[in-house]
PDB file of C-alpha atoms in Angstrom:
ATOM      1  CA  UNK J 142       0.000   0.000   0.000  1.00  0.00           C
ATOM      2  CA  UNK J 143       1.248   3.492  -0.908  1.00  0.00           C
ATOM      3  CA  UNK J 144       0.263   6.355   1.390  1.00  0.00           C
ATOM      4  CA  UNK J 145       1.235   9.216  -0.927  1.00  0.00           C
ATOM      5  CA  UNK J 146       1.091   7.931  -4.533  1.00  0.00           C
ATOM      6  CA  UNK J 147       2.928   9.747  -7.300  1.00  0.00           C
ATOM      7  CA  UNK J 148       1.832  10.265 -10.905  1.00  0.00           C
ATOM      8  CA  UNK J 149       3.887  11.443 -13.868  1.00  0.00           C
ATOM      9  CA  UNK J 150       1.357  12.903 -16.304  1.00  0.00           C
ATOM     10  CA  UNK J 151       2.383  13.193 -19.949  1.00  0.00           C
ATOM     11  CA  UNK J 152       0.542  15.238 -22.549  1.00  0.00           C
ATOM     12  CA  UNK J 153      -1.359  18.388 -23.326  1.00  0.00           C
ATOM     13  CA  UNK J 154      -2.008  21.466 -21.253  1.00  0.00           C
ATOM     14  CA  UNK J 155      -4.567  23.574 -23.101  1.00  0.00           C
ATOM     15  CA  UNK J 156      -7.483  25.921 -22.669  1.00  0.00           C
ATOM     16  CA  UNK J 157     -11.033  24.748 -23.373  1.00  0.00           C
ATOM     17  CA  UNK J 158     -12.910  27.653 -24.978  1.00  0.00           C
ATOM     18  CA  UNK J 159     -16.682  27.783 -24.380  1.00  0.00           C
ATOM     19  CA  UNK J 160     -17.939  30.764 -26.398  1.00  0.00           C
ATOM     20  CA  UNK J 161     -16.408  33.797 -24.673  1.00  0.00           C
ATOM     21  CA  UNK J 162     -15.229  31.788 -21.656  1.00  0.00           C
ATOM     22  CA  UNK J 163     -12.142  29.631 -21.289  1.00  0.00           C
ATOM     23  CA  UNK J 164     -11.053  27.029 -18.738  1.00  0.00           C
ATOM     24  CA  UNK J 165      -7.693  25.377 -18.206  1.00  0.00           C
ATOM     25  CA  UNK J 166      -7.796  21.764 -19.337  1.00  0.00           C
ATOM     26  CA  UNK J 167      -6.389  18.907 -21.340  1.00  0.00           C
ATOM     27  CA  UNK J 168      -6.949  15.339 -20.145  1.00  0.00           C
ATOM     28  CA  UNK J 169      -3.471  14.870 -18.592  1.00  0.00           C
ATOM     29  CA  UNK J 170      -3.707  18.240 -16.839  1.00  0.00           C
ATOM     30  CA  UNK J 171      -7.195  17.487 -15.530  1.00  0.00           C
ATOM     31  CA  UNK J 172      -5.997  14.132 -14.236  1.00  0.00           C
ATOM     32  CA  UNK J 173      -2.980  15.743 -12.557  1.00  0.00           C
ATOM     33  CA  UNK J 174      -5.076  18.479 -10.927  1.00  0.00           C
ATOM     34  CA  UNK J 175      -7.552  16.045  -9.394  1.00  0.00           C
ATOM     35  CA  UNK J 176      -4.778  13.652  -8.349  1.00  0.00           C
ATOM     36  CA  UNK J 177      -2.942  16.481  -6.573  1.00  0.00           C
ATOM     37  CA  UNK J 178      -6.112  17.747  -4.894  1.00  0.00           C
ATOM     38  CA  UNK J 179      -6.684  14.263  -3.492  1.00  0.00           C
ATOM     39  CA  UNK J 180      -3.251  14.384  -1.858  1.00  0.00           C
ATOM     40  CA  UNK J 181      -1.067  12.665  -4.433  1.00  0.00           C
ATOM     41  CA  UNK J 182       2.134  13.924  -6.032  1.00  0.00           C
ATOM     42  CA  UNK J 183       1.357  15.024  -9.595  1.00  0.00           C
ATOM     43  CA  UNK J 184       4.086  16.008 -12.058  1.00  0.00           C
ATOM     44  CA  UNK J 185       3.319  17.252 -15.585  1.00  0.00           C
ATOM     45  CA  UNK J 186       5.434  16.503 -18.653  1.00  0.00           C
ATOM     46  CA  UNK J 187       4.187  18.989 -21.221  1.00  0.00           C
ATOM     47  CA  UNK J 188       4.917  22.194 -23.134  1.00  0.00           C
ATOM     48  CA  UNK J 189       3.344  25.638 -23.315  1.00  0.00           C
ATOM     49  CA  UNK J 190       3.910  28.487 -25.737  1.00  0.00           C
ATOM     50  CA  UNK J 191       6.016  31.577 -25.089  1.00  0.00           C
ATOM     51  CA  UNK J 192       2.902  33.726 -24.750  1.00  0.00           C
ATOM     52  CA  UNK J 193       0.426  35.062 -22.212  1.00  0.00           C
ATOM     53  CA  UNK J 194      -1.650  31.880 -22.245  1.00  0.00           C
ATOM     54  CA  UNK J 195       1.507  29.908 -21.537  1.00  0.00           C
ATOM     55  CA  UNK J 196       2.213  32.033 -18.472  1.00  0.00           C
ATOM     56  CA  UNK J 197      -1.388  31.610 -17.371  1.00  0.00           C
ATOM     57  CA  UNK J 198      -1.132  27.838 -17.819  1.00  0.00           C
ATOM     58  CA  UNK J 199       1.924  27.691 -15.560  1.00  0.00           C
ATOM     59  CA  UNK J 200       0.096  29.755 -12.944  1.00  0.00           C
ATOM     60  CA  UNK J 201      -2.800  27.281 -12.997  1.00  0.00           C
ATOM     61  CA  UNK J 202      -0.397  24.357 -12.776  1.00  0.00           C
ATOM     62  CA  UNK J 203       1.123  25.720  -9.592  1.00  0.00           C
ATOM     63  CA  UNK J 204      -2.247  26.798  -8.207  1.00  0.00           C
ATOM     64  CA  UNK J 205      -3.506  23.221  -8.365  1.00  0.00           C
ATOM     65  CA  UNK J 206      -0.401  21.855  -6.667  1.00  0.00           C
ATOM     66  CA  UNK J 207       1.059  20.238  -9.784  1.00  0.00           C
ATOM     67  CA  UNK J 208       4.809  20.235 -10.356  1.00  0.00           C
ATOM     68  CA  UNK J 209       5.834  22.032 -13.569  1.00  0.00           C
ATOM     69  CA  UNK J 210       9.445  20.813 -13.382  1.00  0.00           C
ATOM     70  CA  UNK J 211       9.092  19.092 -16.768  1.00  0.00           C
ATOM     71  CA  UNK J 212       6.896  21.674 -18.519  1.00  0.00           C
ATOM     72  CA  UNK J 213       9.026  23.261 -21.238  1.00  0.00           C
ATOM     73  CA  UNK J 214       8.480  26.339 -23.398  1.00  0.00           C
ATOM     74  CA  UNK J 215       7.852  25.714 -27.100  1.00  0.00           C
ATOM     75  CA  UNK J 216       9.027  28.819 -28.949  1.00  0.00           C
ATOM     76  CA  UNK J 217       7.320  29.893 -32.154  1.00  0.00           C
ATOM     77  CA  UNK J 218       4.040  28.080 -31.542  1.00  0.00           C
ATOM     78  CA  UNK J 219       1.019  29.099 -29.451  1.00  0.00           C
ATOM     79  CA  UNK J 220      -0.197  27.595 -26.224  1.00  0.00           C
ATOM     80  CA  UNK J 221      -2.923  25.172 -27.247  1.00  0.00           C
ATOM     81  CA  UNK J 222      -6.605  26.061 -27.218  1.00  0.00           C
ATOM     82  CA  UNK J 223      -9.590  23.955 -28.230  1.00  0.00           C
ATOM     83  CA  UNK J 224     -13.038  25.257 -29.050  1.00  0.00           C
ATOM     84  CA  UNK J 225     -15.697  23.226 -27.244  1.00  0.00           C
ATOM     85  CA  UNK J 226     -19.321  23.022 -28.371  1.00  0.00           C
ATOM     86  CA  UNK J 227     -21.848  21.404 -26.046  1.00  0.00           C
ATOM     87  CA  UNK J 228     -24.984  19.575 -27.186  1.00  0.00           C
ATOM     88  CA  UNK J 229     -27.100  18.143 -24.355  1.00  0.00           C
ATOM     89  CA  UNK J 230     -24.004  18.327 -22.159  1.00  0.00           C
ATOM     90  CA  UNK J 231     -21.856  16.256 -24.539  1.00  0.00           C
ATOM     91  CA  UNK J 232     -18.856  18.043 -26.074  1.00  0.00           C
ATOM     92  CA  UNK J 233     -17.444  18.259 -29.573  1.00  0.00           C
ATOM     93  CA  UNK J 234     -13.974  19.710 -30.113  1.00  0.00           C
ATOM     94  CA  UNK J 235     -12.164  21.847 -32.679  1.00  0.00           C
ATOM     95  CA  UNK J 236      -8.369  21.594 -32.337  1.00  0.00           C
ATOM     96  CA  UNK J 237      -5.633  23.863 -33.668  1.00  0.00           C
ATOM     97  CA  UNK J 238      -2.592  22.621 -35.571  1.00  0.00           C
ATOM     98  CA  UNK J 239       1.092  22.846 -34.586  1.00  0.00           C
ATOM     99  CA  UNK J 240       0.592  24.000 -31.013  1.00  0.00           C
ATOM    100  CA  UNK J 241       2.610  23.722 -27.823  1.00  0.00           C
ATOM    101  CA  UNK J 242       1.779  20.116 -26.906  1.00  0.00           C
ATOM    102  CA  UNK J 243       3.126  18.978 -30.287  1.00  0.00           C
ATOM    103  CA  UNK J 244       6.615  19.915 -29.059  1.00  0.00           C
ATOM    104  CA  UNK J 245       7.041  18.201 -25.691  1.00  0.00           C
ATOM    105  CA  UNK J 246      10.696  17.570 -24.865  1.00  0.00           C
ATOM    106  CA  UNK J 247      12.247  14.415 -23.430  1.00  0.00           C
ATOM    107  CA  UNK J 248      12.473  15.099 -19.674  1.00  0.00           C
ATOM    108  CA  UNK J 249      15.442  14.206 -17.482  1.00  0.00           C
ATOM    109  CA  UNK J 250      13.576  11.890 -15.121  1.00  0.00           C
ATOM    110  CA  UNK J 251      15.640  10.807 -12.118  1.00  0.00           C
ATOM    111  CA  UNK J 252      13.111   8.662 -10.236  1.00  0.00           C
ATOM    112  CA  UNK J 253      10.424   6.085 -10.851  1.00  0.00           C
ATOM    113  CA  UNK J 254       6.860   7.238 -10.200  1.00  0.00           C
ATOM    114  CA  UNK J 255       4.048   5.008  -9.022  1.00  0.00           C
ATOM    115  CA  UNK J 256       2.318   5.570 -12.335  1.00  0.00           C
ATOM    116  CA  UNK J 257       2.780   7.161 -15.750  1.00  0.00           C
ATOM    117  CA  UNK J 258      -0.362   8.645 -17.296  1.00  0.00           C
ATOM    118  CA  UNK J 259      -0.595   9.178 -21.060  1.00  0.00           C
ATOM    119  CA  UNK J 260      -3.316   9.630 -23.654  1.00  0.00           C
ATOM    120  CA  UNK J 261      -3.623   9.957 -27.414  1.00  0.00           C
ATOM    121  CA  UNK J 262      -3.980  13.635 -28.353  1.00  0.00           C
ATOM    122  CA  UNK J 263      -0.329  14.557 -27.736  1.00  0.00           C
ATOM    123  CA  UNK J 264       0.774  11.653 -29.954  1.00  0.00           C
ATOM    124  CA  UNK J 265       0.083  13.346 -33.282  1.00  0.00           C
ATOM    125  CA  UNK J 266       3.571  14.924 -33.676  1.00  0.00           C
ATOM    126  CA  UNK J 267       7.047  13.367 -33.762  1.00  0.00           C
ATOM    127  CA  UNK J 268       8.561  15.441 -30.930  1.00  0.00           C
ATOM    128  CA  UNK J 269       5.948  14.455 -28.382  1.00  0.00           C
ATOM    129  CA  UNK J 270       5.822  10.848 -29.564  1.00  0.00           C
ATOM    130  CA  UNK J 271       9.586  10.585 -29.069  1.00  0.00           C
ATOM    131  CA  UNK J 272       9.305  12.058 -25.574  1.00  0.00           C
ATOM    132  CA  UNK J 273       6.675   9.534 -24.489  1.00  0.00           C
ATOM    133  CA  UNK J 274       8.633   6.646 -25.989  1.00  0.00           C
ATOM    134  CA  UNK J 275      11.625   7.696 -23.892  1.00  0.00           C
ATOM    135  CA  UNK J 276       9.525   7.628 -20.720  1.00  0.00           C
ATOM    136  CA  UNK J 277       8.043   4.232 -21.525  1.00  0.00           C
ATOM    137  CA  UNK J 278      11.397   2.689 -22.426  1.00  0.00           C
ATOM    138  CA  UNK J 279      13.007   4.028 -19.245  1.00  0.00           C
ATOM    139  CA  UNK J 280      10.141   2.638 -17.132  1.00  0.00           C
ATOM    140  CA  UNK J 281       9.369   6.009 -15.586  1.00  0.00           C
ATOM    141  CA  UNK J 282       6.173   4.606 -14.061  1.00  0.00           C
ATOM    142  CA  UNK J 283       5.547   1.411 -12.113  1.00  0.00           C
ATOM    143  CA  UNK J 284       2.090   1.363 -13.711  1.00  0.00           C
ATOM    144  CA  UNK J 285       1.403   2.669 -17.230  1.00  0.00           C
ATOM    145  CA  UNK J 286      -2.106   4.147 -17.455  1.00  0.00           C
ATOM    146  CA  UNK J 287      -3.288   4.607 -21.052  1.00  0.00           C
ATOM    147  CA  UNK J 288      -6.357   6.821 -21.403  1.00  0.00           C
ATOM    148  CA  UNK J 289      -7.678   6.382 -24.933  1.00  0.00           C
ATOM    149  CA  UNK J 290      -9.201   9.713 -25.989  1.00  0.00           C
ATOM    150  CA  UNK J 291      -9.958   9.470 -29.694  1.00  0.00           C
ATOM    151  CA  UNK J 292      -9.949  12.900 -31.318  1.00  0.00           C
ATOM    152  CA  UNK J 293      -9.899  13.937 -34.970  1.00  0.00           C
ATOM    153  CA  UNK J 294      -6.275  15.025 -34.683  1.00  0.00           C
ATOM    154  CA  UNK J 295      -5.059  12.284 -32.334  1.00  0.00           C
ATOM    155  CA  UNK J 296      -2.875   9.252 -33.041  1.00  0.00           C
ATOM    156  CA  UNK J 297      -3.865   6.393 -35.328  1.00  0.00           C
ATOM    157  CA  UNK J 298      -4.472   2.682 -34.899  1.00  0.00           C
ATOM    158  CA  UNK J 299      -0.822   1.695 -35.362  1.00  0.00           C
ATOM    159  CA  UNK J 300       0.348   4.027 -32.611  1.00  0.00           C
ATOM    160  CA  UNK J 301      -2.427   2.863 -30.280  1.00  0.00           C
ATOM    161  CA  UNK J 302      -1.308  -0.720 -30.833  1.00  0.00           C
ATOM    162  CA  UNK J 303       2.277   0.235 -29.951  1.00  0.00           C
ATOM    163  CA  UNK J 304       1.186   1.934 -26.732  1.00  0.00           C
ATOM    164  CA  UNK J 305      -0.918  -1.049 -25.670  1.00  0.00           C
ATOM    165  CA  UNK J 306       2.283  -3.100 -25.474  1.00  0.00           C
ATOM    166  CA  UNK J 307       3.394  -0.936 -22.545  1.00  0.00           C
ATOM    167  CA  UNK J 308       0.003  -0.480 -20.886  1.00  0.00           C
ATOM    168  CA  UNK J 309      -0.813  -2.010 -17.507  1.00  0.00           C
ATOM    169  CA  UNK J 310      -4.094  -0.140 -16.932  1.00  0.00           C
ATOM    170  CA  UNK J 311      -6.268   0.753 -19.923  1.00  0.00           C
ATOM    171  CA  UNK J 312      -9.212   3.146 -19.934  1.00  0.00           C
ATOM    172  CA  UNK J 313     -11.611   3.990 -22.732  1.00  0.00           C
ATOM    173  CA  UNK J 314     -15.221   5.044 -23.185  1.00  0.00           C
ATOM    174  CA  UNK J 315     -17.987   3.139 -24.927  1.00  0.00           C
ATOM    175  CA  UNK J 316     -17.740   5.610 -27.827  1.00  0.00           C
ATOM    176  CA  UNK J 317     -14.037   4.907 -28.243  1.00  0.00           C
ATOM    177  CA  UNK J 318     -14.314   1.117 -28.233  1.00  0.00           C
ATOM    178  CA  UNK J 319     -14.338   0.986 -32.041  1.00  0.00           C
ATOM    179  CA  UNK J 320     -10.732   2.236 -32.114  1.00  0.00           C
ATOM    180  CA  UNK J 321      -9.719  -0.844 -30.122  1.00  0.00           C
ATOM    181  CA  UNK J 322     -11.658  -3.426 -32.092  1.00  0.00           C
ATOM    182  CA  UNK J 323     -15.310  -2.687 -31.370  1.00  0.00           C
ATOM    183  CA  UNK J 324     -18.100  -5.191 -30.860  1.00  0.00           C
ATOM    184  CA  UNK J 325     -19.454  -6.453 -27.558  1.00  0.00           C
ATOM    185  CA  UNK J 326     -17.646  -4.664 -24.723  1.00  0.00           C
ATOM    186  CA  UNK J 327     -17.239  -7.733 -22.521  1.00  0.00           C
ATOM    187  CA  UNK J 328     -15.760  -9.696 -25.409  1.00  0.00           C
ATOM    188  CA  UNK J 329     -13.548  -6.751 -26.380  1.00  0.00           C
ATOM    189  CA  UNK J 330     -12.082  -6.584 -22.882  1.00  0.00           C
ATOM    190  CA  UNK J 331     -11.329 -10.289 -22.878  1.00  0.00           C
ATOM    191  CA  UNK J 332      -9.768 -10.031 -26.333  1.00  0.00           C
ATOM    192  CA  UNK J 333      -7.551  -7.097 -25.338  1.00  0.00           C
ATOM    193  CA  UNK J 334      -6.447  -8.912 -22.192  1.00  0.00           C
ATOM    194  CA  UNK J 335      -5.555 -11.991 -24.219  1.00  0.00           C
ATOM    195  CA  UNK J 336      -3.638  -9.994 -26.834  1.00  0.00           C
ATOM    196  CA  UNK J 337      -1.796  -7.821 -24.303  1.00  0.00           C
ATOM    197  CA  UNK J 338      -0.902  -9.891 -21.242  1.00  0.00           C
ATOM    198  CA  UNK J 339       0.722  -6.853 -19.615  1.00  0.00           C
ATOM    199  CA  UNK J 340      -2.707  -5.237 -19.026  1.00  0.00           C
ATOM    200  CA  UNK J 341      -3.975  -5.742 -15.455  1.00  0.00           C
ATOM    201  CA  UNK J 342      -7.166  -3.674 -15.475  1.00  0.00           C
ATOM    202  CA  UNK J 343      -9.462  -2.361 -18.202  1.00  0.00           C
ATOM    203  CA  UNK J 344     -11.740   0.546 -17.258  1.00  0.00           C
ATOM    204  CA  UNK J 345     -14.710   1.280 -19.515  1.00  0.00           C
ATOM    205  CA  UNK J 346     -16.895   4.343 -18.975  1.00  0.00           C
ATOM    206  CA  UNK J 347     -20.503   4.206 -20.166  1.00  0.00           C
ATOM    207  CA  UNK J 348     -21.706   7.816 -19.878  1.00  0.00           C
ATOM    208  CA  UNK J 349     -25.100   7.823 -18.103  1.00  0.00           C
ATOM    209  CA  UNK J 350     -24.908   4.054 -17.604  1.00  0.00           C
ATOM    210  CA  UNK J 351     -21.879   4.320 -15.317  1.00  0.00           C
ATOM    211  CA  UNK J 352     -18.748   2.239 -15.806  1.00  0.00           C
ATOM    212  CA  UNK J 353     -17.165  -1.144 -15.285  1.00  0.00           C
ATOM    213  CA  UNK J 354     -13.689  -2.510 -14.625  1.00  0.00           C
ATOM    214  CA  UNK J 355     -12.357  -5.810 -15.933  1.00  0.00           C
ATOM    215  CA  UNK J 356      -9.719  -7.418 -13.716  1.00  0.00           C
ATOM    216  CA  UNK J 357      -7.759  -9.382 -16.307  1.00  0.00           C
ATOM    217  CA  UNK J 358      -5.910 -11.600 -13.845  1.00  0.00           C
ATOM    218  CA  UNK J 359      -8.974 -12.614 -11.836  1.00  0.00           C
ATOM    219  CA  UNK J 360     -11.121 -12.525 -15.011  1.00  0.00           C
ATOM    220  CA  UNK J 361     -13.804 -10.642 -13.102  1.00  0.00           C
ATOM    221  CA  UNK J 362     -16.013  -7.703 -14.042  1.00  0.00           C
ATOM    222  CA  UNK J 363     -16.860  -5.004 -11.482  1.00  0.00           C
ATOM    223  CA  UNK J 364     -19.793  -2.697 -12.271  1.00  0.00           C
ATOM    224  CA  UNK J 365     -20.671   0.758 -10.959  1.00  0.00           C
ATOM    225  CA  UNK J 366     -24.110   2.064 -10.142  1.00  0.00           C
ATOM    226  CA  UNK J 367     -25.727   4.544 -12.534  1.00  0.00           C
ATOM    227  CA  UNK J 368     -24.628   8.162 -11.900  1.00  0.00           C
ATOM    228  CA  UNK J 369     -27.261  10.399 -10.307  1.00  0.00           C
ATOM    229  CA  UNK J 370     -26.098  13.925 -11.214  1.00  0.00           C
ATOM    230  CA  UNK J 371     -27.818  16.437 -13.489  1.00  0.00           C
ATOM    231  CA  UNK J 372     -25.478  16.882 -16.446  1.00  0.00           C
ATOM    232  CA  UNK J 373     -24.284  20.394 -17.265  1.00  0.00           C
ATOM    233  CA  UNK J 374     -21.170  19.246 -19.123  1.00  0.00           C
ATOM    234  CA  UNK J 375     -19.284  15.962 -19.316  1.00  0.00           C
ATOM    235  CA  UNK J 376     -15.978  17.719 -20.125  1.00  0.00           C
ATOM    236  CA  UNK J 377     -13.318  16.313 -17.801  1.00  0.00           C
ATOM    237  CA  UNK J 378     -15.586  13.850 -16.012  1.00  0.00           C
ATOM    238  CA  UNK J 379     -13.616  10.879 -17.280  1.00  0.00           C
ATOM    239  CA  UNK J 380     -10.343  12.513 -16.223  1.00  0.00           C
ATOM    240  CA  UNK J 381     -11.614  13.057 -12.697  1.00  0.00           C
ATOM    241  CA  UNK J 382     -12.890   9.477 -12.617  1.00  0.00           C
ATOM    242  CA  UNK J 383      -9.448   8.216 -13.658  1.00  0.00           C
ATOM    243  CA  UNK J 384      -7.634  10.317 -11.073  1.00  0.00           C
ATOM    244  CA  UNK J 385      -9.818   9.188  -8.188  1.00  0.00           C
ATOM    245  CA  UNK J 386      -9.734   5.560  -9.276  1.00  0.00           C
ATOM    246  CA  UNK J 387      -5.946   5.498  -9.552  1.00  0.00           C
ATOM    247  CA  UNK J 388      -5.381   7.431  -6.341  1.00  0.00           C
ATOM    248  CA  UNK J 389      -7.363   4.819  -4.424  1.00  0.00           C
ATOM    249  CA  UNK J 390      -6.047   1.849  -6.413  1.00  0.00           C
ATOM    250  CA  UNK J 391      -2.414   2.787  -5.779  1.00  0.00           C
ATOM    251  CA  UNK J 392      -3.247   3.064  -2.080  1.00  0.00           C
ATOM    252  CA  UNK J 393      -4.418  -0.544  -2.109  1.00  0.00           C
ATOM    253  CA  UNK J 394      -8.170   0.010  -1.933  1.00  0.00           C
ATOM    254  CA  UNK J 395     -10.573  -2.681  -3.292  1.00  0.00           C
ATOM    255  CA  UNK J 396     -11.688  -2.231  -6.902  1.00  0.00           C
ATOM    256  CA  UNK J 397     -15.359  -1.742  -5.990  1.00  0.00           C
ATOM    257  CA  UNK J 398     -14.434   1.052  -3.578  1.00  0.00           C
ATOM    258  CA  UNK J 399     -12.239   2.657  -6.246  1.00  0.00           C
ATOM    259  CA  UNK J 400     -15.158   2.598  -8.687  1.00  0.00           C
ATOM    260  CA  UNK J 401     -17.632   4.122  -6.224  1.00  0.00           C
ATOM    261  CA  UNK J 402     -15.320   6.974  -5.224  1.00  0.00           C
ATOM    262  CA  UNK J 403     -14.469   7.640  -8.870  1.00  0.00           C
ATOM    263  CA  UNK J 404     -18.167   7.726  -9.765  1.00  0.00           C
ATOM    264  CA  UNK J 405     -18.854  10.294  -7.042  1.00  0.00           C
ATOM    265  CA  UNK J 406     -16.152  12.635  -8.355  1.00  0.00           C
ATOM    266  CA  UNK J 407     -17.347  12.244 -11.955  1.00  0.00           C
ATOM    267  CA  UNK J 408     -20.887  13.114 -10.809  1.00  0.00           C
ATOM    268  CA  UNK J 409     -19.662  16.353  -9.271  1.00  0.00           C
ATOM    269  CA  UNK J 410     -17.756  17.335 -12.417  1.00  0.00           C
ATOM    270  CA  UNK J 411     -20.775  16.640 -14.642  1.00  0.00           C
ATOM    271  CA  UNK J 412     -22.748  19.173 -12.607  1.00  0.00           C
ATOM    272  CA  UNK J 413     -20.468  22.073 -13.557  1.00  0.00           C
ATOM    273  CA  UNK J 414     -18.955  23.776 -16.618  1.00  0.00           C
ATOM    274  CA  UNK J 415     -15.218  23.141 -16.524  1.00  0.00           C
ATOM    275  CA  UNK J 416     -13.200  20.018 -15.862  1.00  0.00           C
ATOM    276  CA  UNK J 417     -11.809  20.865 -12.408  1.00  0.00           C
TER     277      UNK J 417
END
């Protein structure tokens, strides 16, 4: 059991733009913020632009108790923004090209963290792909948590397959299952576990139907209850769920308890505009 778990969080720091409003975000940043607020050590590996938004992003990073020791400055490109449109609380995204998170540098990691978090969006450019590969090859995390967030400008099937070879804990939503093979979700989980013996847990989120976790070693499914919150926006709910689940899991809590606590945090996030 780990009393104060640590998470190295690789990927984008960006601003979600809702009309005239903007909120700090990006799945890895959201995860790190919630993980730190729970009491864990959260360290970002990312890049921001040499601009006012970049300075603001660093201020938010420190405000939420996240280490920015491995957040570099990408000169000549802007800090990333994404325009978010909500329909019945569900978001659609419009991403910019050649932005700060496309130029993440290889960090000089000098310790092993309890987990390494990574997703898909920051895998669309060579610089950032190289940086993540370096972390995976150096075993920067005891657990490798792969959060599959399929976006129009994210990485493709070949890259996803490569990342699965390093993954110990996999998370995806029902909508993203097609990128991993599709079909019946129970069968998909069993198939992924058979193909990638390194995977210990598979977390599947089901929007208003809750979530489930497949324990690949015990070959057991664990199901959540249905969420009870009124949905304002689902932006960041999955990131909060992941952070709470992993914080408890790394501290040795039972899977069912991890799921319940993660569901409660996701409910709270769904009741607000903004991921944190």
